[in-house]
Structure formats: structure tokens, C-alpha cells
Short mmCIF file of C-alpha atoms in Angstrom, two decimals:
data_model
loop_
_atom_site.label_atom_id
_atom_site.label_comp_id
_atom_site.label_asym_id
_atom_site.label_seq_id
_atom_site.Cartn_x
_atom_site.Cartn_y
_atom_site.Cartn_z
CA MET A 1 42.39 57.57 96.26
CA GLN A 2 40.70 60.97 96.51
CA ILE A 3 37.07 60.77 97.62
CA LYS A 4 34.51 62.01 95.09
CA TYR A 5 31.59 63.92 96.54
CA THR A 6 28.13 64.59 95.20
CA ARG A 7 25.21 66.63 96.51
CA GLY A 8 22.89 64.29 98.36
CA LYS A 9 20.97 66.22 101.03
CA PRO A 10 20.00 69.75 102.16
CA VAL A 11 22.64 72.15 103.48
CA ASP A 12 22.97 72.45 107.27
CA LYS A 13 23.39 76.24 107.38
CA GLU A 14 23.88 76.39 111.15
CA ARG A 15 26.67 73.83 111.22
CA LEU A 16 28.35 75.19 108.08
CA ALA A 17 28.47 78.68 109.63
CA GLN A 18 30.05 77.23 112.79
CA TYR A 19 32.69 75.37 110.79
CA LEU A 20 33.50 78.51 108.81
CA GLU A 21 33.96 80.58 111.98
CA ALA A 22 36.21 77.91 113.46
CA ALA A 23 38.25 77.62 110.26
CA LYS A 24 38.73 81.40 110.13
CA GLY A 25 40.20 81.38 113.61
CA PRO A 26 40.50 84.26 116.09
CA ASN A 27 43.37 86.08 114.38
CA ARG A 28 41.81 86.81 110.96
CA THR A 29 38.88 88.86 109.78
CA MET A 30 36.40 87.22 107.43
CA LYS A 31 37.68 89.49 104.65
CA GLN A 32 41.26 88.34 105.22
CA PHE A 33 40.17 84.71 105.26
CA ALA A 34 38.22 85.20 102.02
CA GLU A 35 41.31 86.69 100.36
CA GLU A 36 43.38 83.67 101.42
CA CYS A 37 40.69 81.35 100.03
CA ASN A 38 40.63 83.43 96.81
CA VAL A 39 36.90 84.13 96.97
CA ASN A 40 34.74 87.22 97.25
CA PRO A 41 34.18 88.20 100.92
CA SER A 42 30.43 88.29 100.28
CA THR A 43 30.56 84.56 99.52
CA LEU A 44 31.81 83.75 103.02
CA SER A 45 29.54 86.38 104.55
CA ARG A 46 26.46 84.59 103.19
CA ILE A 47 27.65 81.37 104.83
CA ALA A 48 28.50 83.09 108.11
CA ASN A 49 25.14 84.86 108.22
CA LYS A 50 23.27 81.69 107.20
CA LYS A 51 21.93 83.47 104.13
CA LEU A 52 23.29 80.89 101.72
CA VAL A 53 21.09 80.40 98.66
CA GLY A 54 21.80 76.99 97.21
CA GLY A 55 24.85 75.03 98.26
CA SER A 56 28.45 76.13 98.04
CA SER A 57 30.83 74.48 95.61
CA GLU A 58 33.10 71.57 96.45
CA ALA A 59 36.07 73.77 95.51
CA LEU A 60 35.11 76.34 98.15
CA MET A 61 34.89 73.68 100.85
CA VAL A 62 38.37 72.48 99.88
CA ALA A 63 39.72 76.05 99.99
CA ILE A 64 38.24 76.64 103.47
CA PHE A 65 39.77 73.38 104.68
CA GLU A 66 43.20 74.09 103.18
CA HIS A 67 43.37 77.57 104.73
CA ALA A 68 41.72 76.70 108.04
CA ASP A 69 43.30 77.67 111.35
CA PRO A 70 45.46 74.66 112.38
CA ALA A 71 43.86 74.71 115.83
CA SER A 72 40.30 74.63 114.48
CA GLY A 73 40.06 70.88 114.06
CA VAL A 74 37.77 71.33 111.05
CA ALA A 75 37.97 68.32 108.73
CA LEU A 76 37.10 68.32 105.03
CA GLU A 77 34.45 65.65 105.52
CA ASN A 78 32.77 67.88 108.15
CA LEU A 79 32.59 70.79 105.71
CA MET A 80 31.31 68.58 102.90
CA ASP A 81 28.66 67.00 105.11
CA ALA A 82 27.38 70.37 106.35
CA ASN A 83 27.32 71.56 102.72
CA GLY A 84 24.96 68.72 101.81
CA MET A 85 27.61 66.68 100.00
CA VAL A 86 28.30 63.01 100.61
CA PRO A 87 30.83 60.50 99.24
CA ALA A 88 29.59 59.29 95.86
CA GLY A 89 29.67 55.64 96.90
CA SER A 90 27.40 56.26 99.88
CA ILE A 91 24.38 57.44 97.87
CA ARG A 92 21.27 55.37 98.59
CA PRO A 93 18.12 55.08 96.43
CA HIS A 94 16.11 57.56 98.53
CA ASN A 95 18.78 60.20 97.80
CA PHE A 96 18.06 59.93 94.07
CA GLY A 97 14.70 61.52 94.80
CA PHE A 98 16.44 64.50 96.37
CA GLN A 99 18.77 64.82 93.38
CA GLU A 100 15.91 64.64 90.89
CA ARG A 101 14.00 67.34 92.75
CA THR A 102 17.14 69.50 92.84
CA VAL A 103 17.61 69.12 89.08
CA SER A 104 13.94 69.89 88.50
CA GLU A 105 14.18 73.14 90.48
CA ILE A 106 17.28 74.20 88.52
CA LEU A 107 15.57 73.51 85.18
CA ILE A 108 12.35 75.27 86.19
CA SER A 109 14.35 78.30 87.33
CA GLU A 110 16.29 78.41 84.05
CA MET A 111 13.16 77.89 81.95
CA ASN A 112 11.46 80.84 83.62
CA ARG A 113 14.54 82.98 83.01
CA ARG A 114 14.73 82.16 79.33
CA VAL A 115 11.19 81.86 77.99
CA GLN A 116 9.56 85.24 77.33
CA ALA A 117 6.09 83.73 77.34
CA THR A 118 3.72 81.79 79.56
CA VAL A 119 5.12 78.39 80.56
CA THR A 120 3.04 75.85 82.44
CA VAL A 121 5.27 74.01 84.94
CA PRO A 122 5.59 71.35 85.97
CA LEU A 123 3.13 68.92 84.47
CA ARG A 124 3.11 65.27 85.53
CA ARG A 125 2.02 63.44 82.43
CA GLN A 126 2.18 59.78 81.51
CA PHE A 127 2.73 58.77 77.90
CA ARG A 128 1.48 55.43 76.62
CA LEU A 129 3.90 52.57 75.93
CA SER A 130 1.32 49.78 75.75
CA ARG A 131 -2.20 49.04 76.96
CA THR A 132 -1.13 48.94 80.64
CA MET A 133 2.35 50.50 80.68
CA GLY A 134 3.31 54.16 80.54
CA TYR A 135 6.31 56.49 80.71
CA THR A 136 6.24 59.48 83.09
CA PRO A 137 9.14 61.92 82.60
CA ASP A 138 10.24 63.99 85.61
CA ILE A 139 9.00 67.28 84.11
CA VAL A 140 6.79 68.25 81.18
CA PHE A 141 6.83 71.96 80.32
CA GLU A 142 4.15 73.45 78.07
CA SER A 143 4.47 76.64 76.02
CA ASP A 144 3.47 77.81 72.55
CA THR A 145 7.09 78.90 72.02
CA PHE A 146 8.25 75.26 71.82
CA GLY A 147 6.46 74.65 68.51
CA GLY A 148 4.42 71.59 67.54
CA ASN A 149 2.18 70.44 70.38
CA GLY A 150 3.98 72.80 72.77
CA LEU A 151 5.31 70.07 75.10
CA TRP A 152 8.89 69.70 76.35
CA ALA A 153 9.51 66.56 78.42
CA ILE A 154 12.64 66.24 80.57
CA ASP A 155 13.80 63.09 82.33
CA VAL A 156 16.72 62.63 84.76
CA VAL A 157 18.78 59.50 84.12
CA PRO A 158 20.18 58.06 87.40
CA MET A 159 23.92 57.45 87.16
CA ALA A 160 25.65 54.19 88.06
CA HIS A 161 28.84 56.02 89.10
CA PHE A 162 27.25 56.43 92.53
CA MET A 163 27.54 52.69 93.11
CA ALA A 164 30.20 51.48 95.52
CA ARG A 165 32.66 48.81 94.49
CA ARG A 166 31.33 45.32 94.95
CA ASP A 167 34.51 43.85 96.43
CA ASP A 168 38.03 44.87 97.39
CA ASP A 169 39.58 42.94 94.50
CA THR A 170 37.77 44.91 91.82
CA SER A 171 40.12 47.28 89.98
CA GLU A 172 39.32 50.94 89.41
CA GLU A 173 39.24 50.30 85.66
CA MET A 174 36.73 47.47 86.07
CA VAL A 175 34.52 49.67 88.25
CA ARG A 176 34.67 52.39 85.60
CA ARG A 177 33.77 49.97 82.80
CA ARG A 178 30.87 48.49 84.76
CA ALA A 179 29.50 51.94 85.47
CA GLN A 180 29.94 52.96 81.84
CA MET A 181 27.99 49.95 80.56
CA MET A 182 25.26 50.42 83.17
CA ASN A 183 24.86 54.08 82.26
CA ARG A 184 24.63 53.25 78.56
CA ARG A 185 21.90 50.69 79.30
CA ARG A 186 19.96 53.07 81.50
CA PHE A 187 20.07 55.76 78.85
CA PHE A 188 19.11 53.31 76.10
CA ASP A 189 16.17 52.09 78.20
CA ARG A 190 14.79 55.63 78.35
CA LEU A 191 15.60 56.30 74.72
CA SER A 192 13.70 53.15 73.71
CA ARG A 193 10.65 54.41 75.60
CA TYR A 194 10.80 57.65 73.64
CA ALA A 195 11.10 55.66 70.39
CA THR A 196 8.14 53.46 71.36
CA ILE A 197 5.90 56.47 71.93
CA GLY A 198 7.01 57.96 68.62
CA TYR A 199 6.38 54.76 66.69
CA PHE A 200 2.95 53.80 68.06
CA TRP A 201 1.53 57.16 69.23
CA GLU A 202 3.40 59.80 67.29
CA GLU A 203 0.65 62.36 67.85
CA GLU A 204 1.28 62.20 71.63
CA LEU A 205 5.05 62.59 71.43
CA PRO A 206 6.31 65.84 73.02
CA GLN A 207 7.78 68.30 70.53
CA ARG A 208 10.99 68.35 72.57
CA PHE A 209 12.47 65.62 74.77
CA SER A 210 15.60 66.05 76.90
CA TYR A 211 17.58 63.64 79.07
CA VAL A 212 19.52 65.01 82.03
CA LEU A 213 22.88 63.49 82.97
CA LEU A 214 24.70 64.33 86.21
CA ASP A 215 28.23 63.22 85.34
CA ALA A 216 30.63 64.85 82.84
CA ASP A 217 32.27 61.60 81.74
CA THR A 218 28.91 59.91 81.20
CA PHE A 219 27.67 62.93 79.24
CA LYS A 220 30.66 62.62 76.88
CA ASP A 221 30.34 58.82 76.63
CA ILE A 222 26.64 58.93 75.74
CA ILE A 223 27.38 61.48 73.01
CA ALA A 224 30.16 59.25 71.65
CA GLU A 225 27.94 56.16 71.75
CA TYR A 226 24.61 57.59 70.55
CA GLY A 227 25.38 61.06 69.20
CA GLU A 228 24.85 60.13 65.54
CA GLN A 229 21.27 58.93 66.10
CA LYS A 230 18.68 60.98 64.20
CA PHE A 231 15.11 61.61 65.34
CA LYS A 232 11.96 63.07 63.81
CA GLY A 233 11.53 65.41 66.76
CA ASP A 234 13.87 67.44 68.94
CA VAL A 235 15.93 65.33 71.35
CA SER A 236 18.78 66.59 73.51
CA LEU A 237 21.10 65.81 76.42
CA ILE A 238 21.59 68.22 79.31
CA PHE A 239 24.56 68.01 81.69
CA VAL A 240 23.77 69.41 85.14
CA ASP A 241 26.58 69.97 87.65
CA LEU A 242 24.76 69.02 90.82
CA ASN A 243 27.65 70.08 93.04
CA ASN A 244 27.51 73.66 91.76
CA LEU A 245 23.76 73.66 91.02
CA LYS A 246 23.98 74.78 87.41
CA ILE A 247 23.51 73.62 83.83
CA VAL A 248 26.93 73.21 82.21
CA ASP A 249 26.40 71.80 78.73
CA GLU A 250 23.84 70.42 76.31
CA PHE A 251 23.95 68.30 73.17
CA ILE A 252 21.34 68.37 70.43
CA PHE A 253 20.69 65.22 68.39
CA PRO A 254 20.21 65.83 64.65
CA ARG A 255 16.76 65.52 63.11
CA GLN A 256 16.04 63.06 60.32
CA ASN A 257 15.29 65.96 57.97
CA GLY A 258 18.82 67.29 58.42
CA ASP A 259 17.94 70.19 60.72
CA THR A 260 19.07 70.60 64.31
CA MET A 261 17.29 72.36 67.15
CA GLU A 262 19.21 75.29 68.59
CA LYS A 263 20.70 75.00 72.06
CA PHE A 264 18.51 76.48 74.76
CA PHE A 265 19.92 76.23 78.29
CA THR A 266 23.54 77.23 77.58
CA VAL A 267 23.13 80.25 75.31
CA PRO A 268 23.43 83.83 76.61
CA VAL A 269 20.37 85.48 78.12
CA ASP A 270 19.86 89.14 77.18
CA GLY A 271 23.25 89.19 75.50
CA LYS A 272 25.28 87.83 78.42
CA ILE A 273 25.80 84.69 80.42
CA THR A 274 25.01 85.00 84.11
CA GLU A 275 27.76 83.53 86.28
CA ASP A 276 26.82 84.75 89.76
CA ASP A 277 24.84 82.59 92.12
CA ASP A 278 21.97 84.96 92.92
CA TRP A 279 19.60 82.92 90.74
CA LEU A 280 20.34 79.61 92.45
CA ILE A 281 17.48 77.77 94.08
CA ASN A 282 17.41 77.25 97.83
CA ILE A 283 17.87 73.51 98.17
CA ASP A 284 16.44 73.61 101.71
CA ASP A 285 13.07 74.23 100.04
CA ILE A 286 13.28 71.05 97.98
CA LYS A 287 10.99 68.30 99.17
CA LEU A 288 11.77 64.63 98.82
CA GLY A 289 9.53 62.42 96.77
CA GLY A 290 8.63 61.59 93.21
CA ASP A 291 9.44 58.66 91.00
CA ILE A 292 12.96 57.37 90.61
#
């Protein structure tokens, strides 16, 4: 079975540059190696010069491995590890904090790119659930452009697909179904908190509320399971590809009045969609911490 990787720690630029040089070998220029890997030479140059901004993609690590000099001894797991990627089943709870901070930096960067007005970021705000309990989303943006009370809360939903199999006898299908049910429950738990705030303290409810999912299959499953739910306010799902450090898709739940908020993070900016990686955050600057 092919190992699935996910981003779980900062990039080791020094080690990644060493692996790249070894994989290139003595008989090829970096430009020639880039052509064989089917990437722009500047992409490999940033790695070689330790000027990498953000992590490289899983696909690039595979390409470097597949075209590596046979005498280099560079293994795929070495490249992945230096690139800050770990086997999905090896994620531990403290790594979720790193992932949440990574997602937060991506969203803050995108928000600043897209909002042509003053945005206060990030606010840490707790919303009441009961007399002693509260709900603190990962980020709360504030801007007059959002309408209503000007608040946009965003919460990252931890995914159960990072869990390892419990025993050797468990089938792949059973693991998938367990993860699917766990992810549905985790999402519903957060959705019920949103509903509680809206029912008892509607005046405090953020104008917009988004849930971030880190897995494509879970994103599709949550839409299939809950996509017909209607809300008074603006509620959406955001799919973030953590391996490539970018927002891939978003889903907008319908409002009870029949309207639907327009998509925000996946529409063109200034008439075009930016596909280069110059805007990516430097994940070495991300600090661990925060609530899970």
C-alpha cells in the first residue's frame, strides 16, 4: 500500500538542499535535472539555495526521487521528511497545532490579498455556549466589508484520517468507514456549537462562519451529508491542501431566505487566479501552540 504523507513539521532547508544535490548527481546541471523532473529550474534553484518559501509539493519530492542519480542513495522518505512531510498515520496531537497554525497563516495571507479594506487579524474571541462554556474558533477576522457585525470566524476541523489502524486485522474499508464517521461527528460537534450560539445569543453570532477541512474526500463527504442544511447567516466549508499550502475549494451553505453568499477564497483576484508560489507563507516562521 502506498504511504500517504501530510505536512506535519517545518522544512529542513539545509538537509533538503543536500538531498537535492545528491539526487542531481555529478553528471547533470541543475537545469538538466529540472527538465527531467518536468519543473521550472527556478523551483530547484530555490531549494538548492535554501531560499524555499513554504514547502515543496509531494509531487516534486516524488519526481526528484524517481529521477535521482542511482548512486545517490536518496530515499523518498528522506526527501519527504526534509520537506516537513510525515506519514499520515504517524501524526501526533502536538502536530495538529502546527497544522492549525499553518492553515491560519494561509488564510490570513489570502484574506489580506483579497480584501481591499482594513481587516483586523487575528482576533481570539470566545463565544458563549452556556454560563461557563464557550467556543473559541481558530481565527476571527473583522472588517466592515463582511456585512452585519463585521465578524468572520474560521475554525479548523481536525481530521480522523490521520489515525493509524488499530490492529492488523482491520480492513482498509473498515478504516475508511471509521474515519468517515469520526469526521462527520467532529464536524457536527462544531456545527452544533455554531447553532447553539445562533439560537441563544444570535446578536453575538459572527456574520460569516467557515469550517476548514484538510482532506478532499472528507470535504466531499461533509457536503454530501450536510450540504442541504440552511442557515440564517453565512456558513461555508473551505478545503485547504496542506501539502501544497493553498486553498483549493470552498462550499457555501444556502441561507434560510433562499440567498447564498458568494465564494470568496477561490474566485479570481484582479481578474486572474494566481498559481505561482511567491505568495506562500514561510512555514519555518510558524510557531507551535494554540488550542486543538
